[in-house]
Every structure is written in C-alpha cells, then in structure tokens.
Coordinates of C-alpha atoms and ligand atoms in Angstrom, one line a residue:
M1 CA -17.4 -13.6 -17.0
F2 CA -14.3 -11.4 -17.4
P3 CA -14.8 -8.0 -19.0
E4 CA -13.1 -7.1 -22.0
F5 CA -9.4 -6.9 -22.0
T6 CA -7.9 -3.8 -23.6
L7 CA -4.1 -4.9 -23.7
R8 CA -1.5 -2.0 -23.2
F9 CA 1.5 -3.6 -21.6
A10 CA 1.5 -6.6 -24.0
R11 CA 1.5 -4.2 -26.8
L12 CA 4.9 -2.9 -25.8
P13 CA 7.9 -4.2 -27.5
E14 CA 9.0 -7.7 -26.3
R15 CA 11.7 -6.6 -24.2
F16 CA 9.5 -5.3 -21.5
Y17 CA 8.2 -8.8 -20.5
L18 CA 8.3 -12.4 -21.2
R19 CA 5.1 -14.0 -22.3
F20 CA 4.1 -16.6 -19.9
D21 CA 1.0 -18.7 -19.3
P22 CA 0.2 -19.4 -15.6
V23 CA 1.1 -22.8 -14.5
P24 CA -2.0 -24.8 -13.8
V25 CA -2.6 -26.0 -10.1
P26 CA -4.0 -29.3 -9.1
E27 CA -7.1 -28.4 -7.3
P28 CA -8.1 -24.9 -7.6
R29 CA -10.8 -23.8 -4.8
L30 CA -12.1 -20.2 -4.6
V31 CA -11.9 -19.3 -0.8
V32 CA -12.5 -15.5 -1.0
F33 CA -14.1 -13.4 -3.6
N34 CA -14.5 -9.6 -3.7
R35 CA -17.9 -9.2 -5.3
P36 CA -18.3 -5.4 -5.1
L37 CA -14.7 -5.0 -6.7
A38 CA -15.7 -7.3 -9.3
E39 CA -18.8 -5.2 -10.1
A40 CA -16.9 -2.1 -10.3
L41 CA -14.5 -3.9 -12.8
G42 CA -17.4 -4.7 -14.9
F43 CA -17.5 -8.6 -14.3
D44 CA -20.6 -10.4 -15.5
L45 CA -21.8 -11.8 -12.2
D46 CA -24.9 -13.4 -13.5
A47 CA -22.7 -16.0 -14.9
F48 CA -20.8 -16.2 -11.7
E49 CA -20.2 -19.8 -10.4
A50 CA -17.5 -20.7 -7.7
Q51 CA -16.0 -23.6 -9.6
G52 CA -15.5 -21.8 -12.8
A53 CA -14.2 -18.7 -11.0
A54 CA -11.8 -20.9 -9.3
R55 CA -10.4 -22.1 -12.5
W56 CA -10.2 -18.4 -13.9
F57 CA -8.5 -17.0 -10.6
S58 CA -6.1 -19.9 -10.3
G59 CA -4.8 -19.3 -13.8
N60 CA -6.0 -22.7 -14.9
R61 CA -8.0 -21.2 -17.6
V62 CA -6.8 -18.1 -19.3
P63 CA -9.7 -15.6 -20.1
Q64 CA -10.3 -14.7 -23.7
G65 CA -8.5 -11.7 -24.8
A66 CA -5.8 -11.9 -22.1
E67 CA -2.1 -12.3 -23.0
P68 CA -0.4 -13.5 -19.9
L69 CA 3.1 -12.1 -19.3
A70 CA 5.6 -11.6 -16.7
Q71 CA 6.9 -8.0 -16.4
A72 CA 10.5 -7.1 -16.3
Y73 CA 11.9 -5.0 -13.6
A74 CA 14.9 -4.1 -11.5
G75 CA 15.1 -2.7 -8.0
H76 CA 17.1 -1.5 -5.0
Q77 CA 16.3 -4.0 -2.2
F78 CA 17.4 -2.7 1.0
G79 CA 19.7 -0.2 -0.8
H80 CA 21.4 -2.7 -3.0
F81 CA 20.8 -2.6 -6.8
N82 CA 19.6 -5.8 -8.6
P83 CA 19.3 -5.1 -12.3
R84 CA 17.0 -8.1 -13.0
L85 CA 14.1 -8.9 -10.7
G86 CA 10.9 -9.2 -12.5
D87 CA 7.7 -11.1 -11.9
G88 CA 9.1 -14.2 -10.4
R89 CA 5.7 -15.4 -9.5
A90 CA 3.3 -13.0 -10.9
V91 CA 1.4 -13.0 -14.2
L92 CA -0.3 -9.9 -15.8
L93 CA -3.5 -11.0 -17.6
G94 CA -3.9 -7.7 -19.1
E95 CA -5.8 -4.5 -18.4
V96 CA -9.5 -3.9 -18.3
T97 CA -11.6 -0.7 -18.2
D98 CA -13.5 -0.3 -14.8
R99 CA -16.9 1.2 -14.5
E100 CA -15.4 4.6 -14.0
G101 CA -13.4 4.5 -17.2
H102 CA -10.1 3.8 -15.7
L103 CA -7.8 1.0 -17.0
R104 CA -7.0 -1.7 -14.2
D105 CA -4.2 -4.4 -14.4
I106 CA -5.4 -7.9 -13.4
Q107 CA -2.7 -10.1 -12.2
L108 CA -2.4 -13.3 -10.7
K109 CA 0.2 -13.6 -7.9
G110 CA 1.4 -17.1 -7.2
A111 CA 1.0 -18.2 -10.8
G112 CA 4.0 -20.3 -11.1
M113 CA 7.8 -20.3 -11.9
T114 CA 8.5 -17.8 -14.6
P115 CA 11.9 -16.9 -16.3
F116 CA 12.2 -14.2 -13.4
S117 CA 11.9 -16.7 -10.5
R118 CA 15.6 -17.0 -9.8
G119 CA 15.4 -20.4 -8.3
A120 CA 12.3 -19.9 -6.2
D121 CA 9.1 -21.9 -6.6
G122 CA 6.8 -19.0 -8.2
R123 CA 4.0 -19.8 -5.6
A124 CA 2.6 -17.9 -2.9
P125 CA 1.4 -19.5 0.6
L126 CA -2.1 -19.1 1.6
G127 CA -1.1 -17.1 4.8
P128 CA 0.5 -14.3 2.9
V129 CA -2.1 -14.1 0.2
L130 CA -4.8 -13.8 2.9
R131 CA -2.8 -11.1 4.5
E132 CA -2.4 -9.1 1.5
Y133 CA -6.0 -9.5 0.7
L134 CA -7.3 -8.4 4.2
I135 CA -4.7 -5.4 4.6
S136 CA -4.9 -4.0 1.1
E137 CA -8.7 -4.0 1.2
A138 CA -8.5 -2.4 4.6
M139 CA -6.3 0.2 3.4
H140 CA -8.7 1.0 0.6
R141 CA -11.6 1.5 3.1
L142 CA -9.3 3.6 5.1
G143 CA -8.9 5.9 2.4
V144 CA -5.3 5.0 1.3
P145 CA -4.5 4.5 -2.5
T146 CA -3.7 1.0 -2.8
T147 CA -3.8 -2.2 -5.2
R148 CA -6.9 -4.2 -4.6
A149 CA -7.5 -7.9 -3.9
L150 CA -10.3 -9.6 -6.2
A151 CA -10.0 -13.2 -5.3
A152 CA -8.0 -15.9 -3.5
V153 CA -7.9 -19.5 -4.6
T154 CA -6.3 -22.4 -2.9
S155 CA -4.1 -24.4 -5.3
G156 CA -4.2 -27.9 -3.6
E157 CA -0.4 -27.9 -3.5
R158 CA 1.5 -27.7 -0.3
L159 CA 4.6 -25.4 -0.2
F160 CA 7.7 -25.8 1.7
R161 CA 8.6 -22.7 3.6
R162 CA 9.5 -22.5 7.3
V163 CA 6.8 -25.1 7.7
P164 CA 4.8 -26.8 4.9
E165 CA 2.0 -24.4 4.0
P166 CA -1.1 -24.7 1.5
G167 CA -0.4 -22.8 -1.6
A168 CA -2.7 -20.1 -3.1
V169 CA -3.1 -17.5 -5.9
L170 CA -4.1 -13.8 -5.2
T171 CA -5.9 -11.9 -8.0
R172 CA -4.4 -8.3 -7.6
V173 CA -6.0 -5.4 -9.3
A174 CA -3.7 -2.2 -9.8
A175 CA -3.8 1.1 -11.6
S176 CA -0.9 -0.3 -13.0
H177 CA 2.3 -2.3 -12.0
L178 CA 4.6 0.3 -13.3
R179 CA 7.3 0.7 -10.5
V180 CA 10.4 2.8 -9.9
G181 CA 12.0 -0.5 -10.5
T182 CA 10.5 -0.9 -14.1
F183 CA 12.2 2.3 -15.1
Q184 CA 15.5 1.3 -13.6
Y185 CA 15.5 -2.0 -15.4
F186 CA 15.8 -0.1 -18.7
A187 CA 17.9 3.0 -17.5
A188 CA 20.6 0.3 -16.3
R189 CA 20.7 -1.1 -19.7
D190 CA 21.0 2.4 -21.3
D191 CA 17.8 1.8 -23.1
G192 CA 16.6 5.4 -23.3
E193 CA 13.9 4.6 -25.9
A194 CA 12.4 2.2 -23.5
V195 CA 12.4 4.6 -20.6
R196 CA 10.6 7.1 -22.8
M197 CA 7.9 4.6 -23.7
L198 CA 7.3 3.9 -20.0
A199 CA 7.2 7.5 -19.0
D200 CA 4.7 8.2 -21.9
M201 CA 2.6 5.2 -20.6
A202 CA 2.8 6.4 -17.0
I203 CA 1.6 9.9 -18.1
E204 CA -1.3 8.5 -20.3
R205 CA -2.4 6.2 -17.5
H206 CA -1.9 8.3 -14.3
Y207 CA -1.2 11.7 -15.2
P208 CA -3.1 12.7 -18.3
G209 CA -3.2 16.3 -17.3
L210 CA 0.4 16.5 -18.2
L211 CA -0.5 15.8 -21.8
T212 CA -2.8 18.9 -22.3
A213 CA -0.5 21.4 -20.7
E214 CA 1.3 23.6 -23.2
Q215 CA 5.0 22.7 -22.6
G216 CA 7.9 21.2 -24.1
E217 CA 8.9 17.6 -23.9
G218 CA 11.4 17.9 -21.1
E219 CA 9.0 19.9 -19.1
R220 CA 6.6 17.2 -19.4
Y221 CA 8.9 14.4 -18.1
L222 CA 9.9 16.8 -15.3
G223 CA 6.2 17.1 -14.7
L224 CA 5.9 13.3 -14.4
L225 CA 8.6 13.3 -11.8
E226 CA 7.0 16.1 -9.8
A227 CA 3.6 14.4 -10.1
V228 CA 5.0 11.1 -8.8
A229 CA 6.8 12.9 -6.0
D230 CA 3.5 14.6 -5.1
R231 CA 1.6 11.3 -4.9
Q232 CA 4.3 9.6 -2.8
A233 CA 4.2 12.6 -0.4
S234 CA 0.7 12.3 0.0
L235 CA 0.7 8.5 0.2
V236 CA 3.4 8.2 2.9
A237 CA 1.6 11.0 4.8
K238 CA -1.5 9.0 4.8
W239 CA 0.5 5.9 6.1
M240 CA 2.0 7.9 8.9
G241 CA -1.4 9.2 9.9
L242 CA -2.5 5.4 10.4
G243 CA 0.6 4.1 12.1
F244 CA 1.3 1.9 9.1
V245 CA 4.7 0.6 8.5
H246 CA 5.0 -0.9 5.0
G247 CA 8.2 -2.9 5.7
V248 CA 9.8 -3.3 2.4
M249 CA 10.1 -0.1 0.7
N250 CA 12.4 -1.3 -2.3
T251 CA 12.2 0.7 -5.4
D252 CA 10.4 -2.3 -7.0
N253 CA 7.8 -1.9 -4.4
C254 CA 7.3 1.8 -5.2
T255 CA 4.6 2.5 -7.7
I256 CA 4.4 5.2 -10.1
S257 CA 0.6 5.4 -9.7
G258 CA 1.1 6.3 -6.1
E259 CA -0.7 3.2 -4.8
T260 CA 0.6 1.1 -1.9
I261 CA 1.8 -2.3 -3.2
D262 CA 3.2 -5.5 -1.8
Y263 CA 2.0 -6.1 1.6
G264 CA 4.8 -8.4 3.0
P265 CA 5.9 -7.8 6.3
C266 CA 3.7 -4.7 6.9
A267 CA 1.8 -3.8 10.1
F268 CA -0.1 -1.2 11.9
M269 CA 1.6 0.0 15.2
E270 CA 0.0 -0.5 18.4
A271 CA 2.0 1.3 21.0
Y272 CA 3.4 4.5 19.5
S273 CA 7.1 3.9 18.7
P274 CA 8.6 5.9 15.9
T275 CA 11.5 3.4 15.5
M276 CA 9.2 0.5 15.0
V277 CA 10.3 -2.1 12.5
F278 CA 8.2 -5.2 11.7
S279 CA 10.1 -7.0 9.0
S280 CA 12.2 -9.9 10.3
I281 CA 14.7 -9.4 7.5
D282 CA 15.1 -5.5 8.1
E283 CA 18.0 -5.7 10.6
Q284 CA 19.1 -2.2 10.2
G285 CA 15.7 -0.7 10.6
R286 CA 16.1 0.9 7.3
Y287 CA 12.3 0.7 6.8
A288 CA 11.3 1.8 10.3
Y289 CA 8.1 3.9 10.7
R290 CA 9.9 7.2 11.2
N291 CA 12.1 6.6 8.1
Q292 CA 9.4 6.0 5.5
P293 CA 9.1 9.6 4.3
W294 CA 12.8 9.7 3.7
I295 CA 13.0 6.4 2.2
A296 CA 10.2 7.4 -0.3
Q297 CA 12.3 10.5 -1.2
W298 CA 15.3 8.2 -1.8
N299 CA 13.3 5.9 -4.1
L300 CA 12.0 9.2 -5.9
A301 CA 15.8 10.2 -6.4
R302 CA 16.5 6.7 -8.1
F303 CA 13.3 7.4 -10.2
A304 CA 14.6 11.0 -11.1
E305 CA 18.1 9.3 -12.2
T306 CA 16.1 7.2 -14.8
L307 CA 14.5 10.3 -16.4
I308 CA 17.7 12.6 -16.9
S309 CA 18.1 12.1 -20.5
L310 CA 14.4 12.8 -21.1
I311 CA 14.3 16.0 -18.9
D312 CA 17.0 17.9 -20.8
D313 CA 19.6 17.3 -23.6
D314 CA 22.0 19.0 -21.3
Q315 CA 22.7 16.5 -18.5
E316 CA 23.9 19.2 -16.0
T317 CA 20.7 21.1 -16.5
A318 CA 18.5 18.0 -16.2
V319 CA 20.4 16.9 -13.0
A320 CA 19.8 20.4 -11.5
K321 CA 16.0 20.4 -12.4
A322 CA 15.6 16.8 -11.1
T323 CA 17.4 17.5 -7.9
E324 CA 15.3 20.6 -7.3
V325 CA 12.1 18.4 -7.5
I326 CA 13.4 15.9 -5.1
K327 CA 14.3 18.8 -2.7
R328 CA 11.0 20.1 -2.9
Y329 CA 9.4 16.8 -2.1
E330 CA 10.4 17.7 1.7
P331 CA 8.0 20.5 2.1
W332 CA 5.3 18.8 0.1
Y333 CA 5.6 15.8 2.4
E334 CA 5.7 18.1 5.5
A335 CA 2.5 19.9 4.3
E336 CA 0.7 16.7 3.6
W337 CA 1.7 15.3 6.8
L338 CA 0.5 18.2 8.8
A339 CA -2.8 18.4 7.0
V340 CA -3.3 14.8 7.9
M341 CA -2.3 15.4 11.5
R342 CA -4.6 18.5 11.8
A343 CA -7.5 16.7 10.6
K344 CA -6.8 14.0 13.2
L345 CA -6.8 16.6 16.0
G346 CA -10.0 18.3 14.5
L347 CA -8.4 21.3 13.3
E348 CA -9.5 22.9 10.3
R349 CA -7.8 26.3 10.5
E350 CA -4.1 26.4 10.0
E351 CA -2.0 28.1 12.7
E352 CA 1.7 28.6 13.3
G353 CA 2.0 26.3 16.3
D354 CA 0.1 23.3 14.9
R355 CA 3.1 21.2 14.3
E356 CA 4.5 21.6 17.7
L357 CA 1.2 20.7 19.0
V358 CA 0.9 17.5 17.0
E359 CA 4.5 16.6 18.1
A360 CA 3.9 17.1 21.6
L361 CA 1.2 14.7 21.7
L362 CA 3.3 12.3 19.8
E363 CA 5.9 12.5 22.4
A364 CA 3.2 12.0 25.2
M365 CA 2.1 8.9 23.5
Q366 CA 5.6 7.5 23.1
A367 CA 6.4 8.2 26.8
G368 CA 3.1 6.5 27.7
R369 CA 3.3 3.7 25.3
A370 CA -0.2 4.6 24.1
D371 CA -2.0 2.6 21.2
F372 CA -1.7 4.8 18.2
T373 CA -5.1 4.1 16.8
L374 CA -7.1 4.3 19.9
T375 CA -5.4 7.5 21.2
F376 CA -6.6 9.4 18.1
R377 CA -10.1 7.7 18.1
R378 CA -10.6 8.5 21.9
L379 CA -9.4 12.3 21.6
S380 CA -12.8 13.1 20.3
E381 CA -14.3 12.1 23.8
A382 CA -11.9 14.5 25.4
L383 CA -12.8 17.5 23.6
E384 CA -14.3 19.2 26.6
Q385 CA -13.5 17.1 29.5
D386 CA -10.9 14.6 30.5
A387 CA -11.8 11.1 29.2
P388 CA -10.8 8.2 31.4
A389 CA -11.0 5.8 28.4
L390 CA -8.3 8.0 26.8
F391 CA -6.2 7.9 29.9
E392 CA -6.3 4.3 30.2
L393 CA -4.3 3.9 26.9
F394 CA -1.5 5.5 28.6
E395 CA 1.2 3.9 31.0
T396 CA 2.1 7.3 32.2
G397 CA -0.6 10.1 31.7
D398 CA 1.3 13.1 32.7
G399 CA 2.2 14.1 29.1
L400 CA -1.3 13.8 28.1
A401 CA -2.6 15.7 31.0
A402 CA -0.4 18.5 30.2
W403 CA -1.2 18.5 26.4
L404 CA -5.0 18.3 26.5
P405 CA -5.5 21.9 27.9
R406 CA -3.1 23.3 25.2
W407 CA -5.1 21.3 22.5
R408 CA -8.5 22.7 23.9
E409 CA -7.1 26.2 23.8
R410 CA -6.3 25.7 20.3
L411 CA -9.7 24.2 19.4
A412 CA -11.4 27.4 21.0
R413 CA -10.2 29.0 17.7
E414 CA -12.0 26.6 15.5
T415 CA -15.6 27.7 14.4
A416 CA -17.4 24.5 14.4
D417 CA -18.9 23.3 17.7
A418 CA -17.7 20.2 19.8
G419 CA -20.3 17.8 18.2
A420 CA -19.3 18.7 14.7
I421 CA -15.5 18.5 15.6
A422 CA -16.0 15.0 17.1
A423 CA -18.0 13.7 14.0
R424 CA -15.3 15.1 11.8
M425 CA -12.4 13.5 13.8
N426 CA -14.1 10.2 13.9
G427 CA -14.5 10.2 10.2
V428 CA -10.4 10.3 9.8
N429 CA -9.5 8.4 13.1
P430 CA -10.4 4.7 12.6
L431 CA -11.8 2.7 15.3
Y432 CA -10.8 -0.5 13.5
I433 CA -7.5 -1.4 11.8
P434 CA -6.1 -4.8 10.9
R435 CA -4.3 -5.4 14.1
N436 CA -1.5 -8.1 13.7
H437 CA -2.7 -10.5 16.3
Q438 CA -6.1 -10.6 14.8
V439 CA -4.8 -11.1 11.2
E440 CA -2.6 -13.8 12.5
R441 CA -5.5 -15.3 14.3
V442 CA -7.6 -15.4 11.2
I443 CA -4.9 -16.7 9.0
A444 CA -4.1 -19.5 11.4
A445 CA -7.8 -20.6 11.4
A446 CA -7.9 -20.6 7.6
V447 CA -4.5 -22.2 7.1
E448 CA -4.6 -24.8 10.0
H449 CA -8.4 -25.7 10.2
D450 CA -9.7 -24.7 6.7
D451 CA -11.9 -22.4 8.6
F452 CA -12.4 -19.1 6.7
G453 CA -15.3 -17.7 9.0
P454 CA -12.9 -15.6 11.2
F455 CA -11.4 -14.1 8.1
E456 CA -14.8 -13.2 6.6
A457 CA -15.8 -11.6 10.0
L458 CA -12.7 -9.5 10.3
G459 CA -13.0 -8.4 6.8
E460 CA -16.5 -7.4 7.3
V461 CA -15.3 -5.3 10.4
L462 CA -12.6 -3.8 8.6
A463 CA -15.1 -2.7 5.7
E464 CA -16.4 0.0 7.9
P465 CA -13.3 1.3 9.8
F466 CA -14.8 4.6 11.2
T467 CA -18.2 3.4 12.2
E468 CA -18.8 2.0 15.8
Q469 CA -20.1 -1.7 15.5
P470 CA -21.9 -2.8 18.7
G471 CA -20.9 -6.3 19.7
R472 CA -17.4 -6.0 18.0
E473 CA -15.4 -4.3 20.6
E474 CA -12.8 -7.2 20.7
Y475 CA -11.6 -6.1 17.3
T476 CA -10.6 -2.7 18.7
Q477 CA -8.4 -4.2 21.2
P478 CA -4.6 -4.1 21.2
A479 CA -2.8 -7.5 21.6
P480 CA -2.7 -8.8 25.0
S481 CA 1.0 -8.8 26.0
T482 CA 1.4 -12.7 25.3
E483 CA 0.4 -12.1 21.6
R484 CA 2.0 -8.8 20.8
V485 CA 3.6 -9.1 17.4
F486 CA 6.9 -7.6 16.8
R487 CA 8.0 -9.3 13.7
T488 CA 6.3 -10.3 10.5
F489 CA 7.7 -12.5 7.9
C490 CA 8.0 -11.8 4.2
G491 CA 5.5 -13.7 2.2
T492 CA 7.7 -15.3 -0.1
Ligands
AMP501 P1 8.5 -9.1 -3.2 O1 9.3 -9.5 -2.1 O2 7.4 -10.0 -3.3 O3 8.5 -7.8 -3.5 O4 9.4 -9.8 -4.3 C1 10.8 -9.4 -4.9 C2 11.1 -10.3 -6.0 O5 11.3 -11.6 -5.7 C3 10.2 -10.2 -7.1 O6 11.0 -10.3 -8.2 C4 9.5 -11.4 -7.0 O7 8.8 -11.8 -8.3 C5 10.4 -12.4 -6.6 N1 9.7 -13.5 -5.6 C6 9.4 -13.5 -4.3 N2 8.8 -14.6 -4.0 C7 8.9 -15.5 -5.0 C8 8.7 -16.8 -5.3 N3 8.1 -17.7 -4.3 N4 9.1 -17.4 -6.4 C9 9.6 -16.7 -7.4 N5 9.9 -15.3 -7.3 C10 9.6 -14.8 -6.2
MG502 MG1 7.5 -6.7 -4.7

C-alpha cells in the first residue's frame, strides 16, 4: 500500500538520529484516514483495507523500504536552551515522493519510548492527536503552509495524564522535519560538518533555487538564512490574518521549510485581543498573539547563530551579514502582514494610509470585543451600507461606525465593483475556522463515547472554510459564554 521510500535522513551519518522501530500497540484501530492526502502521496488505495492500514499506521508493521528512526534535535523552550530534545515519541519512517515530485516525510507520532523520551511514555493521547489532525488539516484548507495529517489510529492502551485517556498514533506528513532546533543540536556540539550537511539538505529540499544561483558558498548559506526568514515572515503573517495563536513557538517547533508544526496548545481567537495566550504553561505570555512575529524573529536569530561559520570564514563579517538579514526580517514581515490585511479589507491598490486603516479597525474590534473571524467575514456585507449582522458582533459599535465611512472612502479608489470586491474578500476571510469549543466538543465525543461522527462532521465543514454551507450555521458561532476556552493544554 505504501509508495516507495526514498531514504534521505536515514542516509545521513549516524549521529543525526537513533535507529528505532515503533513499539507495537495492543489493539490498533484506524479511526481517521485522509484519503485525498494518501492519493496525493501516491499510496495504492486499491489495496486499502482498514485493519491492514491500522497495523501500518500504528507502527505494528513497518513498511518495506522504511528505516524508522528518531531524529536528534535541541531547542530553546520558552527561551531556555535544552541541548538534547529529539523525537521522544515520534518515529520517521522515511521520505516518499508525492505526485507533484516533492519529498515528504512520513512520521508516526506516539510510536513509543525512544532514547530521547527523557522519562516520558513516548505515547500520544487520542485527544491531542485528533486536535492536531483537525487543526492542521483546517490550516491547509485555509491556505497556510503546514504539516498534514494522514491517519489516526487508537492503540488499545490507556495513558495516564490528568485523567486516563485512550492512546493513539498520528501519522504526520511534512515537507521535512528539519527545525531550527536540529541545527542548534549540532552547533551546540561544535559539529560544523553536521551543520553544513543539514544546510545542504535544507537547500536541496526546500530552496533548490539557491543551488543554481551563481555565487560563492558563503552567499549560498546566507541565502538559506534569508529564504527561511522570508518563509517565516510569510507564515506568521498568515497566522496573524486568521487570528491563530500557535502557543509553543519554541525553536524546536520552528521549521526550516516554513510549515506550521506541532499543534499543541494552539487556538484561533474569538473576541479580538492582541495579548491573547492560550497555553496553560505560558505564564509570562511569551507566545501571545501579538508577540508571534517577534518570536519568529528571535528564533531566526538562533538559526542564524548556527550558520555563522558557514557564512564567512571571518566571524565578524559573518555576524554582520547574518544580523543584517535578521534586521531585514522586520520590513519583510511588515510587508507580508500588510498584504494579508489589505486583502482582508478588499484592497488591491497599495496606498499610504492603509496600515492606519487596518489598525483603526483592529482597535475598534478590540474595544468592541468583536469576534475576529466573523468581523472580517461580515465586512463584505457592509461595503455599501451598514450591516446589522456586523454591528451585532460588537459590544460597543462606535468605533466601527466611525471606521466604516473611512474604509468606504478608501474603497472608492479601487477599480473593481462592489460585487467583485465582496467575492474577493470572501475568498480570503473564512466563515469556518476550528473554534475551540467545537474542537473540544468533537474530541470529547470521540474520547468519551467512541463516537467519531461529530469529528467527521466538523472536518467536512472545515474542508471548505470560505464557502457558505447552508444548514451549518452553528459551526460559525463563537463559544457561548459558558463554553469559552481560555486555556488549552499541551498534548503531552
Ligand atoms: P512538543 O511539546 O510536542 O514539541 O515536544 C517537546 C519535546 O518533548 C520533544 O522532544 C518531544 O519528543 C518530547 N515529548 C513530548 N511528549 C512526549 C511523550 N509523551 N513522551 C516522550 N517524549 C515526549
Ligand atoms: Mg515539538
């Protein structure tokens, strides 16, 4: 059933990983399977059969050609460096080439205790597995670069967390699992050769354009830093435009590919609040919504540090060049963010005062505690006249009332007509996002009653986030005050 493996990471020298076969689980049962993704990856689905699939996706059977391993990596967690993290519960089976010709990592998360487990059980509870499945797939449909979810299998084990929970294994698909933390692991050991091998692999897999450019070696590695900074700027701008809070932007959760990874305590905001934090362990608010662009920059600076000796033989010159790139991230990010926000407001032209216009709306939303997603969605109803459904979202509508005429005056300088602008806006402002109370509800049904119907139903809605789906209005609704979610827990 599996496509052919093209092993890349496993061909690196042994210090990059520890060979490790998934620990079998007692009763694997396939509970979710992503057929379209499997097809895109080149799986042979004629041979598909749920029991067999459960054995593959639990790790009970290792597919032919795979060489399972746990990757080594380090990372700054909440600002503190840990020189040895690594895959404590994930196993990379290997890479496959998808239908578009891109290499994709296939990883089992929750595959058992590895030499990197540091005393933890190596397993993943069903709740967090379903959460990652649902939110990563929703992000993909929302147009955000992200790891994907191929399958979820329950293991038949019970795990002991805050309360006993069923165990599960998630099959995760990624452009690669190279992280800033992977580079840090080797840089912290002064293993320049390993850092160079990682950088070469990253260039080959994610930035092949750098190979053809006529330039010296140092320029190429500086180019890698620039390219990663550029992708992170664009990624975080997309998060910001959706009200998404990642929750654990540690350097081990910051990919070199520019994909979102590790959906632990993440969530989409409802009432707009720039200081919003969801993670129960983020006491200082380090990873609050408004800090995300600057945390990404901080992570990039840590990445830059690992590349210094590759950028220039002269350390001072290398540091100066790298610092320059890290500084330039700021205008790159600002430009990406403004482009995202302009599109949300239906603006195609670029004008001087656009930033202030966006900020004024955000201020009105904050004052009115307006739902982030629905405010932008309903703006398209207010292009020409005041829309009651929009005002309903605001506890106090004065700010909005003052803002709308400013926006309409600005829209008058756009060339498209109102119908075209509305259509464009509805193509970037989703109606359906994975709202936390809905996510919690469908997870509870699966975990407590073994009922995956609500999970499937929510997944179906989220597959078409920009298209109004009659009869599914409840999915658009913010949490009732009794169900508001202010804290989410790390899926460990
Ligand atoms: P995460 O919070 O998922 O990004 O994980 C941070 C680190 O903790 C990684 O090295 C994980 O492999 C490790 N880890 C998280 N949960 C577990 C677990 N249940 N068993 C072993 N290692 C874990
Ligand atoms: Mg992680």
